[in-house]
Amino acid sequence: MVASARSRFISAATNIFNRTFVSKRAKGCLSQVSLVASCKSNTTPISSVRHLSTAATQQYSDTTTTSTSSTSTQQQESINSYVSGATTHFGYENVSINDKEGRVKQVFENVADSYDVMNDFMSAGLHRYWKDELLKMTGVEPMSKAVRRRASLSYANNNNSSSGAKQDEKDNTSLLSILDVAGGTGDVAFRFIDAANCQERAKSSGVDEISVTVCDINTEMLRVGESRARVKYGNALIDDSKSLSFIEGNAQYLPFEDESFDIYTIAFGLRNVTDVDMALRDAYRVLKPGGRFLCLEFSHVENIPLKQLYDVYSFHVIPKLGEVVANDRDSYQYLVESIRKFCTQDELVKRLENAGFEGCKYTNMTGGIVAVHEGWKPL
């Protein structure tokens, strides 16, 4: 029944998106990011302030990028704390800051089993393209090849050493460590696993040189993700090579040591955090010096005709899909409202800067329906 409903609604939703949202794909492709060597030197959050230079956005272009330029502190536009006072927003409803986390958790408990199916329905499959573009922007594939080449050379050097002594232990155990926050069902993490060829590596003995950690506040989402991973890849990836792990945790205070990860990603999860500023600061904390933050999130459409069409689709189609497919209209009504209450592209850049990140910028996709924000932890 679900498969039949899925086919019908994907067909209908695809027609809607093809008529309204999908434009000619931007020419050229996103460049891969070169391998960044992380070092654990003491660092100080940047004191200089960067201000976004807003580029003119092509109407209906799939992908546009805005870059940053340095300005003085006096030129920084002020930005209020994401949470101030005793209340915050839950969609269009004001709730106690102590209640929002529980209510968000309930939303995702309700939709956990149908979450990935609903993503296909709501975006007509576009979420797959957006996540593929996020993967390209991380540069995980070329970085993983470099890491594995280094590991192979170290292993060969150890075996050929006349003394039989091991090389520096730190060199031999160097990892490309990736953290995917709010990614419970594994949709983004699986892309990293595939790009890094972790399934093939799991056939060898020992712990993988590359690790992908999924962290989510919702146990039901994690349950779905781990179950999918074991079916897709087998048990060795999780139990033996330790390439993939699922850990329960809150984005505002992650259960990881300082400077633990090279890459931090969060896809369609940041807007559900109670205090976004707090989450960004903790992202900065757990990244290694030279580490990179990337956030894929629904954003704000500036083109007025497209915005009007998008609003009609969001408020009239998506909740109905939630009602029919997931038997939960209210949860998807909240998700639509939460997008409208979230930061604009420029505002989120400033929040990243305030958290200490450098080189902050965003890339609009599908006319600004979604955007990827990124920043680097300084060396």
Coordinates of C-alpha atoms in Angstrom, one line a residue, residues 28-166:
G28 CA 29.8 23.7 -14.5
C29 CA 30.2 21.5 -11.4
L30 CA 31.2 22.1 -7.9
S31 CA 34.9 21.7 -7.4
Q32 CA 36.2 19.1 -5.0
V33 CA 37.9 20.2 -1.8
S34 CA 41.5 19.3 -1.4
L35 CA 42.7 17.4 1.6
V36 CA 43.3 19.6 4.6
A37 CA 45.9 18.5 7.2
S38 CA 44.5 19.0 10.7
C39 CA 46.8 20.0 13.4
K40 CA 46.1 20.3 17.1
S41 CA 47.7 23.6 17.7
N42 CA 46.2 26.0 20.2
T43 CA 43.9 28.4 18.4
T44 CA 42.0 31.6 19.2
P45 CA 38.6 32.3 17.7
I46 CA 38.9 35.0 15.0
S47 CA 38.7 38.5 16.3
S48 CA 38.3 40.0 12.8
V49 CA 34.7 40.1 11.4
R50 CA 33.7 39.1 8.0
H51 CA 30.7 40.4 6.2
L52 CA 28.8 38.7 3.4
S53 CA 29.1 40.3 0.0
T54 CA 25.7 39.4 -1.4
A55 CA 26.0 38.5 -5.1
A56 CA 23.1 39.0 -7.5
T57 CA 21.3 35.7 -7.8
Q58 CA 20.2 34.4 -11.2
Q59 CA 16.5 33.8 -11.3
Y60 CA 15.6 30.2 -11.2
S61 CA 19.2 29.1 -11.2
D62 CA 19.9 25.7 -9.5
T63 CA 23.1 26.8 -7.7
T64 CA 24.5 30.2 -6.8
T65 CA 27.2 30.9 -4.4
T66 CA 28.0 34.0 -2.3
S67 CA 31.4 34.6 -1.0
T68 CA 32.8 36.6 2.0
S69 CA 35.0 39.6 2.3
S70 CA 36.7 41.2 5.3
T71 CA 35.4 44.2 7.0
S72 CA 36.0 46.1 10.2
T73 CA 34.2 45.3 13.4
Q74 CA 32.4 48.6 13.2
Q75 CA 30.8 47.5 9.9
Q76 CA 29.4 44.2 11.3
E77 CA 25.6 44.2 11.3
S78 CA 24.2 43.4 14.8
I79 CA 22.4 40.1 15.2
N80 CA 20.3 39.1 18.2
S81 CA 20.8 35.8 20.1
Y82 CA 18.7 33.1 18.6
V83 CA 17.1 32.4 21.9
S84 CA 16.3 35.2 24.3
G85 CA 13.8 35.1 27.1
A86 CA 11.7 32.1 28.3
T87 CA 10.0 31.3 25.0
T88 CA 10.9 30.4 21.4
H89 CA 9.1 29.3 18.3
F90 CA 7.8 25.9 17.5
G91 CA 6.6 26.5 14.0
Y92 CA 4.3 29.5 14.3
E93 CA 3.5 28.7 17.9
N94 CA 5.4 30.3 20.9
V95 CA 6.5 27.7 23.4
S96 CA 8.7 27.5 26.5
I97 CA 12.4 26.9 25.6
N98 CA 12.2 23.9 28.0
D99 CA 9.4 22.4 25.9
K100 CA 10.6 22.8 22.4
E101 CA 13.2 20.0 22.5
G102 CA 10.6 17.5 23.7
R103 CA 8.1 18.5 21.1
V104 CA 10.6 18.3 18.2
K105 CA 11.6 14.9 19.4
Q106 CA 8.0 13.8 19.4
V107 CA 7.6 15.1 15.8
F108 CA 10.5 12.9 14.6
E109 CA 9.4 9.9 16.6
N110 CA 6.1 10.1 14.8
V111 CA 7.6 10.2 11.4
A112 CA 10.8 8.1 11.8
D113 CA 9.6 5.1 9.9
S114 CA 8.2 7.1 7.0
Y115 CA 10.8 9.9 7.0
D116 CA 12.7 8.9 3.9
V117 CA 9.6 8.1 2.0
M118 CA 8.2 11.4 2.8
N119 CA 11.3 13.2 1.8
D120 CA 10.8 11.7 -1.7
F121 CA 7.2 12.8 -1.7
M122 CA 7.8 16.4 -0.4
S123 CA 10.7 17.2 -2.7
A124 CA 9.8 15.0 -5.7
G125 CA 13.2 13.4 -5.2
L126 CA 15.1 16.6 -5.2
H127 CA 16.5 16.0 -1.7
R128 CA 18.7 13.3 -3.3
Y129 CA 20.2 15.8 -5.6
W130 CA 20.8 18.3 -2.8
K131 CA 22.5 15.7 -0.7
D132 CA 24.6 14.6 -3.6
E133 CA 25.8 18.2 -4.0
L134 CA 26.6 18.4 -0.3
L135 CA 28.7 15.3 -0.7
K136 CA 30.7 16.8 -3.6
M137 CA 31.2 20.0 -1.5
T138 CA 32.7 18.1 1.4
G139 CA 35.4 16.5 -0.9
V140 CA 35.1 13.2 1.0
E141 CA 35.9 11.1 -2.0
P142 CA 39.3 12.6 -2.9
M143 CA 40.2 13.0 0.8
S144 CA 39.4 9.4 1.5
K145 CA 41.7 8.3 -1.4
A146 CA 44.5 10.4 0.1
V147 CA 44.0 9.0 3.6
R148 CA 43.9 5.4 2.3
R149 CA 47.0 5.9 0.2
R150 CA 48.9 7.3 3.2
A151 CA 47.7 4.4 5.4
S152 CA 48.9 1.9 2.8
L153 CA 52.3 3.5 2.6
S154 CA 52.6 3.5 6.3
Y155 CA 51.8 -0.2 6.5
A156 CA 54.3 -1.0 3.8
N157 CA 57.0 1.0 5.5
N158 CA 56.3 -0.8 8.8
N159 CA 56.6 -4.2 7.2
N160 CA 59.8 -3.2 5.4
S161 CA 61.4 -1.6 8.4
S162 CA 64.7 -3.5 9.2
S163 CA 64.1 -3.1 12.9
G164 CA 60.5 -4.1 12.7
A165 CA 59.7 -1.1 14.8
K166 CA 56.4 0.7 14.1

